[in-house]
Coordinates of C-alpha atoms in Angstrom, one line a residue:
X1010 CA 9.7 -98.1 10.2
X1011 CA 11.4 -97.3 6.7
X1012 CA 13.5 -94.4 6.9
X1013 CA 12.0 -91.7 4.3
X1014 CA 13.3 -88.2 3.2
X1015 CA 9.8 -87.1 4.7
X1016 CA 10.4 -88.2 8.2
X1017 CA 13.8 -87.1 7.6
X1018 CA 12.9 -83.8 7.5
X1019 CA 10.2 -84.4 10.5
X1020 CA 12.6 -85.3 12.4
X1021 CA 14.9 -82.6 11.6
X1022 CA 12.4 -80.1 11.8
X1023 CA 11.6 -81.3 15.4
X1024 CA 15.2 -81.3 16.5
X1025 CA 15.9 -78.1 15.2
X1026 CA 12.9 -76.1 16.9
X1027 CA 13.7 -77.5 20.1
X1028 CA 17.5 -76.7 20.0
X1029 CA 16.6 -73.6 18.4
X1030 CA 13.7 -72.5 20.8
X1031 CA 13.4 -74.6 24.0
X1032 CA 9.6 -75.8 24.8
X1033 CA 8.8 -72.7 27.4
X1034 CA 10.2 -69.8 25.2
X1035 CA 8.1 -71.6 22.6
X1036 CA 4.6 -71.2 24.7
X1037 CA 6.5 -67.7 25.7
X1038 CA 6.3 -66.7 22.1
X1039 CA 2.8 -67.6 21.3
X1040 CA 1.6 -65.7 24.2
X1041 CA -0.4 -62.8 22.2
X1042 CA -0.1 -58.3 23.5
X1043 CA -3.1 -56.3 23.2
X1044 CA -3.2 -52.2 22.9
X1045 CA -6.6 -51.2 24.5
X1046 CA -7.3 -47.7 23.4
X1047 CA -9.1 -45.9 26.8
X1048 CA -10.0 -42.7 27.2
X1049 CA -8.2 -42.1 30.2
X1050 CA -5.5 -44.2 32.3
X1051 CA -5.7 -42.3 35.6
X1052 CA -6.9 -39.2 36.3
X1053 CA -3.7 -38.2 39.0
X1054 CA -1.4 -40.1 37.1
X1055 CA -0.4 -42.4 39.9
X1056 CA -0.7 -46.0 40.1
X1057 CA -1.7 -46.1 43.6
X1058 CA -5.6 -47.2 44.4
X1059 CA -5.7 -45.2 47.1
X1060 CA -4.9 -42.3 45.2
X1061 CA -6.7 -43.0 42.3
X1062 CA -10.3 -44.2 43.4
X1063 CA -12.1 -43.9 39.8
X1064 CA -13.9 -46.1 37.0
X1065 CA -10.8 -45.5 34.7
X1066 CA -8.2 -46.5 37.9
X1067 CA -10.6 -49.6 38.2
X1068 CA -10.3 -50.8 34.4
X1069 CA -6.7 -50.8 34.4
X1070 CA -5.9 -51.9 38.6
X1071 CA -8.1 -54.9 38.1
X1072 CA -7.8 -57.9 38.1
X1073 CA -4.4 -57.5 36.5
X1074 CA -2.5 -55.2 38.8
X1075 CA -3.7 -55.1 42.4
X1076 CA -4.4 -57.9 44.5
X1077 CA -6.7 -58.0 47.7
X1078 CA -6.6 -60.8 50.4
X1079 CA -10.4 -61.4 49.5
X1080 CA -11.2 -61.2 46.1
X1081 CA -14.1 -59.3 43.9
X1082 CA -15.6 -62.1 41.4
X1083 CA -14.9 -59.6 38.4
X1084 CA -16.4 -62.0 36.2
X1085 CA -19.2 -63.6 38.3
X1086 CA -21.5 -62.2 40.6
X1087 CA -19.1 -60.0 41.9
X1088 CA -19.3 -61.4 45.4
X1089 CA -16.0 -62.2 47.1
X1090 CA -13.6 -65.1 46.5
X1091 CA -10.6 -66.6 48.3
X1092 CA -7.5 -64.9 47.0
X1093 CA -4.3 -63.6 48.5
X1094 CA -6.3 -65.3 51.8
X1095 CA -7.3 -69.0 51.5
X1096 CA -10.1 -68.6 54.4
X1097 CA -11.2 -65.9 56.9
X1098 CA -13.6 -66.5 60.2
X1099 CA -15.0 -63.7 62.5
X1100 CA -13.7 -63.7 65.7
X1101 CA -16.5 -61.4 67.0
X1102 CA -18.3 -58.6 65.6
X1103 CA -15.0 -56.3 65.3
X1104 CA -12.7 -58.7 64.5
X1105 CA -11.6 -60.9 61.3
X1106 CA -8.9 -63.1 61.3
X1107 CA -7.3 -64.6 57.8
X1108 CA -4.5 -67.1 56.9
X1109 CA -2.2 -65.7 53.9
X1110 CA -2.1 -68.1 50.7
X1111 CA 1.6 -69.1 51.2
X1112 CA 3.9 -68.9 48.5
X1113 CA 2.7 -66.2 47.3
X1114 CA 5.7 -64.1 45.7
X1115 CA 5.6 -60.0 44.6
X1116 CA 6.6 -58.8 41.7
X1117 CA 10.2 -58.5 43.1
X1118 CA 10.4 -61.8 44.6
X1119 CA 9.6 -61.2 48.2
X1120 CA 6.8 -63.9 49.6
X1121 CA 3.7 -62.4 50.8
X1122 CA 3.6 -62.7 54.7
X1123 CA 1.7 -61.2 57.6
X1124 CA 4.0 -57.9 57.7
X1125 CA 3.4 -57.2 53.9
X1126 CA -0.6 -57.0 55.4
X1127 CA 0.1 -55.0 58.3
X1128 CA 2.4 -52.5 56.6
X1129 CA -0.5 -52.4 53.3
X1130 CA -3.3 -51.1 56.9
X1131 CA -1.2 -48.9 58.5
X1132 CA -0.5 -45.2 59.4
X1133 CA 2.6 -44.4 57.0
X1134 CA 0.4 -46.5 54.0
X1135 CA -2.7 -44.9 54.8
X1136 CA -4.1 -43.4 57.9
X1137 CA -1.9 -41.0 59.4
X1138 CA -2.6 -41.0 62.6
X1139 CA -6.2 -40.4 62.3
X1140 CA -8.3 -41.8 64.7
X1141 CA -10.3 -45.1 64.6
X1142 CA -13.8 -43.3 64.3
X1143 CA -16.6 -42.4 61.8
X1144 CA -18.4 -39.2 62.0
X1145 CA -15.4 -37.1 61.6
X1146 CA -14.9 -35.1 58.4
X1147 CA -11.2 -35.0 57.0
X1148 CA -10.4 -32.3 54.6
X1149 CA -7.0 -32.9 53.2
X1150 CA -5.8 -29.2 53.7
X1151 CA -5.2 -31.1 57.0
X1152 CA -2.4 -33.8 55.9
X1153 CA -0.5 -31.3 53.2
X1154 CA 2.9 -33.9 53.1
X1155 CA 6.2 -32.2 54.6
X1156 CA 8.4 -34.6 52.6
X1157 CA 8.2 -36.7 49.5
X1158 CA 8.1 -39.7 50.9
X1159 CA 4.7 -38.6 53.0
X1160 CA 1.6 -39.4 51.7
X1161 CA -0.4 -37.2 49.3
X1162 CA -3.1 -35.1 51.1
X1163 CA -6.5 -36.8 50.5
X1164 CA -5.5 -40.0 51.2
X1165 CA -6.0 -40.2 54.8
X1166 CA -9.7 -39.0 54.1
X1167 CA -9.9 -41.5 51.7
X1168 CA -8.5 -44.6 54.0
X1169 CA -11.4 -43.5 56.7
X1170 CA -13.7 -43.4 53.9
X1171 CA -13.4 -47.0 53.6
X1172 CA -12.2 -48.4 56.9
X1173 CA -13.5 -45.5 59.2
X1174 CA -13.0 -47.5 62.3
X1175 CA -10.6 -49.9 61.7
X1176 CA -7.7 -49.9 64.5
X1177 CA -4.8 -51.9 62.9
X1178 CA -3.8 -55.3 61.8
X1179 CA -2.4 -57.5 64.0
X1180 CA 0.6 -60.2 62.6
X1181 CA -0.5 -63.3 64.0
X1182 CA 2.0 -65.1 63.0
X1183 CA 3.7 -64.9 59.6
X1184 CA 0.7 -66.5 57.7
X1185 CA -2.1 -65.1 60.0
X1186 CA -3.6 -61.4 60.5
X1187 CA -6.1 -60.3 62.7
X1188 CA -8.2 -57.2 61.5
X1189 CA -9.2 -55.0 64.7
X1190 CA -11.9 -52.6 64.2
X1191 CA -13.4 -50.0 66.9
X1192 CA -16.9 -50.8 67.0
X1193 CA -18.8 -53.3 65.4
X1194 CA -19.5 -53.8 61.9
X1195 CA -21.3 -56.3 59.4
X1196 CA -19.1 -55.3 56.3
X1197 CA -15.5 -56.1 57.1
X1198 CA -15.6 -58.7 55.1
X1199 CA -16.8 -56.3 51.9
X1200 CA -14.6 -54.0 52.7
X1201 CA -11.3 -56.4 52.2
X1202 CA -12.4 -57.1 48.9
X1203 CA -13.3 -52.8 47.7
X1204 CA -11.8 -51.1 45.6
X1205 CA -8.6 -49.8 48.0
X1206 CA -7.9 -53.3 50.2
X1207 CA -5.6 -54.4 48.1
X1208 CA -1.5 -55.8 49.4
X1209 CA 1.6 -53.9 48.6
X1210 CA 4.8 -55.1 49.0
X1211 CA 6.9 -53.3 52.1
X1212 CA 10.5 -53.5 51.1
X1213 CA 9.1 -51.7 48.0
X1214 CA 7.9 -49.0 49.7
X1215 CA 10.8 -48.9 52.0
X1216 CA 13.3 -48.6 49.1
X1217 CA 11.8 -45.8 47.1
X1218 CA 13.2 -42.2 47.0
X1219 CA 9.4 -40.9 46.9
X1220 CA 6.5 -41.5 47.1
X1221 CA 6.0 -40.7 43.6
X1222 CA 8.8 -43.0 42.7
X1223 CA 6.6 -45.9 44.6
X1224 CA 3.3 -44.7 42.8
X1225 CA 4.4 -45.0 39.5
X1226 CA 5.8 -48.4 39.9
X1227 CA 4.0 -50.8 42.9
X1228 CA 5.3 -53.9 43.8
X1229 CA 2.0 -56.5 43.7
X1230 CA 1.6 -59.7 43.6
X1231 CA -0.9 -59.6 40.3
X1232 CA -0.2 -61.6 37.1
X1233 CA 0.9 -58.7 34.9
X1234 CA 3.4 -55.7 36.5
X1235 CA 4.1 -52.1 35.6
X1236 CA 6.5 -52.5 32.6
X1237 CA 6.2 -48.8 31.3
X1238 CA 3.8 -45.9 32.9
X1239 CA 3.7 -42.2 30.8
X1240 CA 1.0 -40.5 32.6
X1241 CA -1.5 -39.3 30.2
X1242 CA 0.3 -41.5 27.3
X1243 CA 0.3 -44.9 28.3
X1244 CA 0.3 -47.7 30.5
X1245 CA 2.1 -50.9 29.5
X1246 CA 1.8 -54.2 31.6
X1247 CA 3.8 -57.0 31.3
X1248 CA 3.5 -60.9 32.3
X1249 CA 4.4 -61.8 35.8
X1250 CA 5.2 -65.4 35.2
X1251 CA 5.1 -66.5 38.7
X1252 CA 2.1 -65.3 38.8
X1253 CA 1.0 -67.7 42.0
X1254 CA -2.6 -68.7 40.1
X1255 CA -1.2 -69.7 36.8
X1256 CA 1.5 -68.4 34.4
X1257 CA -0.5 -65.0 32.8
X1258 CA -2.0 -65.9 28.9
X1259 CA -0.9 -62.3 27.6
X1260 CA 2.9 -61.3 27.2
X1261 CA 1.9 -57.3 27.5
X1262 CA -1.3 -55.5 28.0
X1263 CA -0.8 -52.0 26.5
X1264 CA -3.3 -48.9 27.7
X1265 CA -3.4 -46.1 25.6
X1266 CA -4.9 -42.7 26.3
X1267 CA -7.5 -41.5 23.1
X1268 CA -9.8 -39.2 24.4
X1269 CA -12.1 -39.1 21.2
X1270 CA -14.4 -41.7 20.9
X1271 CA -13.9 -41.4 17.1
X1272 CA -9.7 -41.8 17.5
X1273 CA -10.8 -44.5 19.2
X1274 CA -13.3 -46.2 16.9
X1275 CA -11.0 -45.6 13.8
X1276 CA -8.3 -47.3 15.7
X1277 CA -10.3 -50.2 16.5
X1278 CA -11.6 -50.4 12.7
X1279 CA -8.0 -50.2 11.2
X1280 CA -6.0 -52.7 13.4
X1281 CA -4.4 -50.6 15.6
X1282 CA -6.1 -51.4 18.7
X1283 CA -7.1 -54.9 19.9
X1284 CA -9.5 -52.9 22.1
X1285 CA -11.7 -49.7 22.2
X1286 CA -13.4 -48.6 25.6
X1287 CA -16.0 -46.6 26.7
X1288 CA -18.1 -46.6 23.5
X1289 CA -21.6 -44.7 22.7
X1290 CA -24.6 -47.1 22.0
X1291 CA -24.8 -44.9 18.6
X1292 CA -21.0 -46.8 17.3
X1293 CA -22.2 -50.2 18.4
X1294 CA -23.5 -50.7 14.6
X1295 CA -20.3 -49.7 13.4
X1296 CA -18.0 -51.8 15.0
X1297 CA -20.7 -54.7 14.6
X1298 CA -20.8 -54.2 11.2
X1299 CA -17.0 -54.4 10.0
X1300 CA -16.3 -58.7 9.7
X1301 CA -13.8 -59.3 12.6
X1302 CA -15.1 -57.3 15.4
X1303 CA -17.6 -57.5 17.6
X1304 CA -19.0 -55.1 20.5
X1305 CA -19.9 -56.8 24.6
X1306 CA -22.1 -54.9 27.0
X1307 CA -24.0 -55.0 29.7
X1308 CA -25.2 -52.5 32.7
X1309 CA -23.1 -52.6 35.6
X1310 CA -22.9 -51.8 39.5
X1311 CA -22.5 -48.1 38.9
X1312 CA -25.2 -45.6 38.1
X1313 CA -25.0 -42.0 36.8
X1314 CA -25.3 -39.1 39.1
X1315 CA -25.5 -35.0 38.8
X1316 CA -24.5 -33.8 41.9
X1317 CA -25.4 -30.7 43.9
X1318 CA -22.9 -27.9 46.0
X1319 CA -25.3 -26.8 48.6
X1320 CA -22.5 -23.9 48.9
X1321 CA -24.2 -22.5 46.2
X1322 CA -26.2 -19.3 47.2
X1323 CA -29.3 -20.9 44.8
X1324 CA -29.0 -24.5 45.6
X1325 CA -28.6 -23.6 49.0
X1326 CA -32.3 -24.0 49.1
X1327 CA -33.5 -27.8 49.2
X1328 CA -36.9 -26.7 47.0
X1329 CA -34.4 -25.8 44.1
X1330 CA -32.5 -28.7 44.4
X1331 CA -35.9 -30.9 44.3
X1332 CA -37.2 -28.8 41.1
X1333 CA -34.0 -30.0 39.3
X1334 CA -34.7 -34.0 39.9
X1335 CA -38.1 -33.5 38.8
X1336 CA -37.3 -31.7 35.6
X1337 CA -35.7 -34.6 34.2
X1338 CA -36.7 -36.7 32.0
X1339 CA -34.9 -40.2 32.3
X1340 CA -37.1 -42.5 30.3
X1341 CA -36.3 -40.3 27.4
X1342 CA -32.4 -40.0 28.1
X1343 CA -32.2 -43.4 28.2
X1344 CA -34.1 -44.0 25.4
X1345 CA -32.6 -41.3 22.9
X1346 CA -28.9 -41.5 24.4
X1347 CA -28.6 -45.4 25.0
X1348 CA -30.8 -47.0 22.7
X1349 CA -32.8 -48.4 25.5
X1350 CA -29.5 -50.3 26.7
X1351 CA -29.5 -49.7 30.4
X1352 CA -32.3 -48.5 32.5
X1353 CA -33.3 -46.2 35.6
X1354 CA -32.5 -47.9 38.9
X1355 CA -34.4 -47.9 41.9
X1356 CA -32.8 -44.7 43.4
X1357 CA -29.4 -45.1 44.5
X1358 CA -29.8 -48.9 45.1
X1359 CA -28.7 -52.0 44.0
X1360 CA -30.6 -55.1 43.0
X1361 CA -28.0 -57.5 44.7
X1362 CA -28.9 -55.6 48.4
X1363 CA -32.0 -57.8 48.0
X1364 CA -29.9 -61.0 49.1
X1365 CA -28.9 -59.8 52.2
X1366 CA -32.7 -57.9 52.3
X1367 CA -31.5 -54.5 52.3
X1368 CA -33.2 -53.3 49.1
X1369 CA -35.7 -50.7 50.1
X1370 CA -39.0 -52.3 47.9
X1371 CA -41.1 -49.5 46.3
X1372 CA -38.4 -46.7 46.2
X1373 CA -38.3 -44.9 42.8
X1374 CA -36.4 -41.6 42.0
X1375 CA -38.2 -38.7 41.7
X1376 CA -40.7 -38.8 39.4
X1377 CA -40.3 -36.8 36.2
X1378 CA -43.3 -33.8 36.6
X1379 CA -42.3 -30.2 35.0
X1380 CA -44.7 -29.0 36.8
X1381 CA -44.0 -29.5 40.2
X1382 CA -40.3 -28.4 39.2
X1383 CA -42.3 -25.0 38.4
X1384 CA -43.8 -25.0 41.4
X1385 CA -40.9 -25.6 43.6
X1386 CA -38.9 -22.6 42.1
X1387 CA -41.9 -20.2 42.5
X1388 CA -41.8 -21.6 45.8
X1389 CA -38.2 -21.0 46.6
X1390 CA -38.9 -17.4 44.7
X1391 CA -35.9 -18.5 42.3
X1392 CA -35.1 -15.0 40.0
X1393 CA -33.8 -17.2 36.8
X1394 CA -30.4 -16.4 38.1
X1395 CA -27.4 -18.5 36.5
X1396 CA -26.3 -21.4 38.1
X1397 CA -23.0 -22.9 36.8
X1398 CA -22.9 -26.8 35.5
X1399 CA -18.5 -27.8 35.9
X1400 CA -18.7 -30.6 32.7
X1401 CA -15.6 -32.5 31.6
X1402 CA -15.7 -33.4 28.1
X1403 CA -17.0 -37.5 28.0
X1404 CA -14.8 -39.0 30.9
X1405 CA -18.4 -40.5 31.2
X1406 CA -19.6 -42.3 28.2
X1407 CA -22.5 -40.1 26.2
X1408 CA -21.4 -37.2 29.3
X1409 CA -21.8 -33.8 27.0
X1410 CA -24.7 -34.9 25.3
X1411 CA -26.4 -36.1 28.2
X1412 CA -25.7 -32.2 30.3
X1413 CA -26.4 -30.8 26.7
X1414 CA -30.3 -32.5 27.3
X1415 CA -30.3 -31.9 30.8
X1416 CA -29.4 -28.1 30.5
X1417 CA -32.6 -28.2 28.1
X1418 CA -34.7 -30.1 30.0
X1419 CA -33.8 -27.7 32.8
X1420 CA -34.3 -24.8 31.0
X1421 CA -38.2 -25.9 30.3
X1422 CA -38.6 -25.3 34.2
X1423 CA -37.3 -22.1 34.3
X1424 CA -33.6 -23.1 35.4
X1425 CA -30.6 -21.0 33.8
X1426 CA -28.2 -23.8 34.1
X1427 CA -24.6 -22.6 31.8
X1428 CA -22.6 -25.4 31.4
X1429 CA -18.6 -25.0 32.1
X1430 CA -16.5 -27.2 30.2
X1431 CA -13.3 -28.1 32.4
X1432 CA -10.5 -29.9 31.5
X1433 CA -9.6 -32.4 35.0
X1434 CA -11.3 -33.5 37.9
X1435 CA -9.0 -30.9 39.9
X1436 CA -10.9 -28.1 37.6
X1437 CA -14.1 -29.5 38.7
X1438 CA -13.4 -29.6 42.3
X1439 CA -11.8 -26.2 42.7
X1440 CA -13.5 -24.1 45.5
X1441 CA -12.4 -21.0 43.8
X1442 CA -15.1 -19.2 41.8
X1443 CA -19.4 -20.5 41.8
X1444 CA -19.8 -24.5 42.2
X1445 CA -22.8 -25.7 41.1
X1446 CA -23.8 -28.8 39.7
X1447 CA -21.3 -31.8 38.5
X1448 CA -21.5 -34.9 37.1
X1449 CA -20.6 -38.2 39.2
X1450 CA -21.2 -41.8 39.4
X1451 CA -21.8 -44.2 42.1
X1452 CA -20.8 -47.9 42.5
X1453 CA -21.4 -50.6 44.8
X1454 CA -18.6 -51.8 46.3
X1455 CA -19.1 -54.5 48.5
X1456 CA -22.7 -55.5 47.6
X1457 CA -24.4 -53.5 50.6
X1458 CA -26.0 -50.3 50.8
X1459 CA -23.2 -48.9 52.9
X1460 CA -21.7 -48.7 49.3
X1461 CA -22.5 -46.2 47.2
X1462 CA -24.6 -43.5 50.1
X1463 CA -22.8 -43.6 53.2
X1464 CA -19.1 -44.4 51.6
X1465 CA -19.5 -41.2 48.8
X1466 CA -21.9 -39.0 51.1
X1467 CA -21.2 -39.8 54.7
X1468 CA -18.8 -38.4 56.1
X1469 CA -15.8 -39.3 54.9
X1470 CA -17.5 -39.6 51.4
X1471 CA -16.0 -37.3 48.7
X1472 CA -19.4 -35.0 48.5
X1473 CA -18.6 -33.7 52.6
X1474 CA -15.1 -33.7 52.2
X1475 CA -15.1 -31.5 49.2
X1476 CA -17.7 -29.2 50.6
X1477 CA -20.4 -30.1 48.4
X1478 CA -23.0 -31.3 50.7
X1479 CA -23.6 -31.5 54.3
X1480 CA -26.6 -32.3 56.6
X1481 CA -26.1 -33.2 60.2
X1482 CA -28.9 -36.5 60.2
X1483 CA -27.5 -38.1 57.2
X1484 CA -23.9 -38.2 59.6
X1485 CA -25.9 -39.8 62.4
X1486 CA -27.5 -42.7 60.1
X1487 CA -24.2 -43.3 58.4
X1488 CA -22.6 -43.9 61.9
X1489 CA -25.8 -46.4 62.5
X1490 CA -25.1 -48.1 59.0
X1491 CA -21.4 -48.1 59.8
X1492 CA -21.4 -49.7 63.3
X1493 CA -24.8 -51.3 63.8
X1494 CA -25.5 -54.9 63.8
X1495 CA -29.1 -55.2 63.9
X1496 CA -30.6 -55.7 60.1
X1497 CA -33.8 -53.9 61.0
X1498 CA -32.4 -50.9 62.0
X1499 CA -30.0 -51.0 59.2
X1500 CA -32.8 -51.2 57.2
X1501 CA -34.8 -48.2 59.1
X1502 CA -31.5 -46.1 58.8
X1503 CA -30.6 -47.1 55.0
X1504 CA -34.2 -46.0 53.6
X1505 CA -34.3 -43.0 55.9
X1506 CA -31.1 -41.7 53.9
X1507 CA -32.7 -42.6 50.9
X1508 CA -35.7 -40.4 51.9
X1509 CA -33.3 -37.2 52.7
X1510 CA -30.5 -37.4 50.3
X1511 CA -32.8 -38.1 47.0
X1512 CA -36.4 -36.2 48.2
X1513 CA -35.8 -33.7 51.6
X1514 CA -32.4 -32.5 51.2
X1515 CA -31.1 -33.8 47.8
X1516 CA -27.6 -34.8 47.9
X1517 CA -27.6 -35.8 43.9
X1518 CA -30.0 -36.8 41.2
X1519 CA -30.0 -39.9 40.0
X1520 CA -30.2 -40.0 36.2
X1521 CA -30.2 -43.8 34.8
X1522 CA -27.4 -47.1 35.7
X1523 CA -24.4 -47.3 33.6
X1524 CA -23.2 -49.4 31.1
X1525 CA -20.3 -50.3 29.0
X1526 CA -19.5 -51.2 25.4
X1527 CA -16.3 -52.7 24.4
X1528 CA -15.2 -52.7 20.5
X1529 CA -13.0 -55.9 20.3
X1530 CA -11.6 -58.1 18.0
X1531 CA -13.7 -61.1 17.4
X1532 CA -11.1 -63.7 17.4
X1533 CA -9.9 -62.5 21.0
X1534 CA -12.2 -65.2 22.5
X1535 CA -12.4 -62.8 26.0
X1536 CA -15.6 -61.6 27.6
X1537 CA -16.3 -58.5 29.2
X1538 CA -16.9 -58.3 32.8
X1539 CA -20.0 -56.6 34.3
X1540 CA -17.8 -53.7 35.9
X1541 CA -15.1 -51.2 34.3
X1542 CA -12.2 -53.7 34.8
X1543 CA -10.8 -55.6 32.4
X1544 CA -10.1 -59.6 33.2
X1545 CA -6.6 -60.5 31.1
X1546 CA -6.5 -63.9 33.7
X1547 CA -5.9 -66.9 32.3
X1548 CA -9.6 -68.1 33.3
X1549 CA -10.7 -65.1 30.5
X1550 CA -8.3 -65.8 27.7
X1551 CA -9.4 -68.8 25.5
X1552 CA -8.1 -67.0 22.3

C-alpha cells in the first residue's frame, strides 16, 4: 500500500494516543460522573444499613454500595438473585446453608470468605447479646454504648427486627456458612436479601478507631466505594474496578443534598445535575418539556402511611383512631396530588404476596364515609380537643401538601388536628411533649406479608419500639407469622392483623402506594428501577 501523508498521520495519530494514553486509561477516561441532586443522603449521617434503615439510605446503599449474599433484583421483579452466594439449599426448616462466590475481593483487597459472613451476623456487628427470640420488645435506652467502638443504641432492636430468631452463623469451611435460626421460619431466604443482610468486611471493622470512623467509610465489596461522605452535604462514590461482576460503567457517582424540590428542578434544567430525585407529578411537565431531559416513574413496593401514638390521651381511644381513616378521602388525594399516577392499595398488602398466595382477596382500606367518622367521635364523646400532627417538611414526595389536605379533610369531621413542622426524624420521635399522628411509609422487603406489618408493627417493629403502638394479639400473630410453617395458618394469622391493625385497633392509616419520578438527562440511556435505589451497574448503563 502506497505510503500517503494521510496514513502518515493515521498512523502517527494511532502511535501517539497509545504511547500517550495506554488502552485501559483510555476506556478509564471515557467512563462518564453523574451529580444526582436528592433531598436527603441519610437521615443519621452514617453509612451503616443497619443504622440507617430508610427510603433515602436505600437510594444511595443500593445496588452500588452494599452487597448481600442473596441479591434483590432491583431492576426486575425484585425477587432474589445469586450474588455474593452462588447457590443456597435448606437444610431443614431453621437452617440455610450457602457457598460464598470466591474471588470475591472488598474494597480494600481482602477476599470475601466464611469469617467476613459470620463476623457481618454477629453480636459485636449487630445483636448484642440479645437473645434468639421474637416477642420481646427492645427499647434502645437498653444498649446506650459505653465506648465508641460499641454499637449505637437502636441497632440491636433493629437486628431482631429483621432476624428475631436467628442464633448465629456457622463457618463451614472458608466458602460455606450455615445460617442457624431458633425456630422455624419460611422467610430466611427473604431475609438474606432485605434491606440490612448485606457483608462487611472484618479487618475493617477491626482497624477503626470508632465506630463512627467505620460508619462513615465501610469496606464492601460493591462496584462503587465511599470516596468522600459530608453528612448533610454530600456523598461521592467512586469506581471499584475489581468490582468482581464487571469493571463499574461510572468513574464517580456524586449525591448531593437539595432539600427544595425547586433547587432541585433548576439544577436539573441548567446542567448542574445529571439527576433530580424525588419529584412532584406537578414538575413532570417541566422537565418533559425542556429538549434533553426526560422524567421515569412508576409506583413502587412502598405505600404511604399516617401513623397513630396510642400514648395519646385522645387516640388512646380505638373509635377516634377509626374516625380518622374514614375521614379521608384517597381517591381525591391521589387524584389532585399525583395526577392519577399511583393508586390506593389493598390495605397494607402487596400484589406480589399473591405468588406465594398470601394476598388477603377482598381486603380494602377503610372506606372513605364522613359520616361514620362523625359518628365515631360522638361515640368516643371527643371535646374537639387538639391533637398534634409531628410533619417534616417533604422528606416524602407531595408530604406538606398531602397533611395540609388531610388536616382539612379532618377538620370536616370535627378533628382539631395542628400540624407541627419538625426539622429530623429525631424531632419526630421525641417522647417529650404530646405525640400524635406522623407520617410513615411501608415497604415490602422480601415479597411476603411478614414485610411491611409484622417487621414495622410487631414487636421489634419501629411503631412498639418507639412507643407508638401496642396491643398484646397483634404480638401473638406476629410470633405465628414469624415461626409458623403451615400456609393456612399463615394466612388466618396475616389477615387477622389486617383486621386489627387497619379496622379494631388501628395501628396506621393507609393513604395511597408510592411512587417516584426521576428528572434525568435524556442521553443517560439508564432506567429507573421500581424501588428508591438507584442501579449505576454496568447491566443499567448503555449511555
Amino acid at each position: 500500500m502506497p505510503i500517503t501523508r494521510r496514513h502518515t498521520l493515521g498512523l502517527f495519530g494511532a502511535t501517539a494516543g497509545s504511547l500517550i494514553l495506554p488502552r485501559h486509561i483510555m476506556a478509564q477516561g471515557k467512563r462518564r460522573s453523574v451529580t444526582i441532586a436528592v433531598q436527603k443522603i441519610t437521615n443519621n449521617n452514617t453509612l451503616d444499613i443497619w443504622n440507617e434503615q430508610s427510603n433515602v439510605g436505600e437510594r444511595v446503599f443500593f445496588p452500588n454500595l452494599w452487597e448481600g449474599l442473596i441479591l434483590r433484583d432491583w431492576m426486575g421483579n425484585q425477587g432474589p438473585v445469586p450474588g455474593l452466594a452462588t447457590e443456597w439449599q435448606r437444610l431443614d426448616d431453621k437452617t440455610i446453608e450457602l457457598k460464598l462466590r470466591q474471588g470475591v475481593k472488598f474494597h480494600n483487597g481482602d477476599e470475601l470468605t466464611a469469617d467476613d459472613v459470620v463476623f457481618s451476623f454477629s453480636d459485636e456487628r449487630l445483636f448484642a447479646g440479645t437473645e434468639p427470640a421474637g416477642g420481646k420488645t427492645l427499647y434502645a435506652e437498653d444498649f446506650k454504648p459505653q465506648n465508641a467502638k460499641e454499637l449505637p443504641a437502636g441497632i440491636p432492636g433493629v437486628a431482631r427486627r429483621l432476624w428475631p430468631a436467628l442464633r448465629g452463623v456457622e463457618a463451614v469451611d472458608k466458602y460455606t456458612v450455615r445460617f442457624h435460626n431458633a425456630t422455624p421460619d419460611i422467610t430466611l431466604e427473604g431475609r438474606l436479601y432485605a434491606f440490612g443482610s448485606q457483608i462487611a468486611n472484618r479487618r475493617a471493622w477491626d482497624e477503626a478507631a470508632s465506630y463512627a470512623e467505620w460508619a462513615a467509610k465501610p469496606i464492601t465489596t460493591d462496584p462503587y466505594m465511599v470516596e468522600d461522605f459530608r453528612p448533610d452535604v454530600s456523598l461521592t462514590l467512586v469506581a471499584y474496578d475489581d468490582y468482581w461482576n464487571g469493571r463499574p460503567p461510572l468513574e464517580r457517582i456524586r449525591f448531593v443534598e437539595v432539600p427544595e424540590v425547586a433547587s432541585r428542578v433548576n439544577g436539573l434544567l441548567s446542567g448542574e445535575y445529571d439527576f433530580a430525585c424525588d419529584l412532584p407529578p406537578d414538575q413532570i411537565g417541566a422537565v418533559n418539556g425542556t429538549p434533553g431531559l426526560e422524567v421515569q416513574s412508576s409506583t413502587i413496593w412502598n405505600h404511604r402511611i399516617t401513623v397513630f401514638n396510642t400514648q395519646n390521651e385522645i387516640l388512646a381511644d380505638p373509635l377516634v383512631r377509626r374516625a380518622f381513616s374514614h375521614a379521608i378521602d384517597r381517591q381525591a388525594i391521589v387524584e389532585a396530588l399525583w395526577g392519577g399516577e399511583t393508586a390506593i392499595p389493598a390495605g397494607l398488602q402487596f400484589d406480589s404476596f399473591s405468588a406465594s398466595d398470601m394476598f388477603v382477596e377482598g381486603w380494602n382500606v377503610p372506606e372513605y364515609d364522613p359520616d361514620l367518622a362523625r359518628d365515631l367521635l360522638a361515640q368516643a364523646n371527643y371535646k374537639g380537643d387538639a391533637i398534634p400532627y409531628r410533619l417534616l417538611n417533604n422528606y416524602y414526595t407531595n408530604q406538606t401538601p398531602t397533611a395540609q389536605v388531610l388536616v382539612e379533610m379532618w377538620k370536616q369531621v370535627g378533628l382539631n388536628v395542628e400540624i407541627q413542622m419538625k426539622e429530623n426524624w429525631d424531632q419526630i420521635h421525641d417522647p417529650e411533649g404530646d405525640k400524635g399522628v406522623r407520617d410513615w411509609s411501608a415497604s415490602n422487603l422480601i415479597n411476603d406479608p411478614i414485610t411491611p406489618l409484622v417487621v414495622q408493627f410487631g414487636p421489634n417493629g419501629e411503631a412498639q419500639q418507639k412507643r407508638d403502638y401496642a396491643n398484646d394479639e397483634v404480638n401473638q400473630l406476629c410470633s405465628v407469622m414469624e415461626t409458623s410453617v403451615d400456609k393456612a395458618e399463615r394466612k388466618r394469622a396475616i389477615t387477622r392483623l389486617l383486621e386489627i391493625t387497619e379496622r379494631e385497633d388501628p395501628a396506621y392509616t393507609v393513604l395511597h402506594q408510592n411512587a417516584v419520578f426521576t428528572g434525568l438527562k435524556s442521553d443517560l440511556k439508564w432506567k429507573a428501577a421500581p424501588a428508591f435505589a438507584m442501579d449505576f451497574r454496568a447491566s443499567n448503563w448503555t449511555a
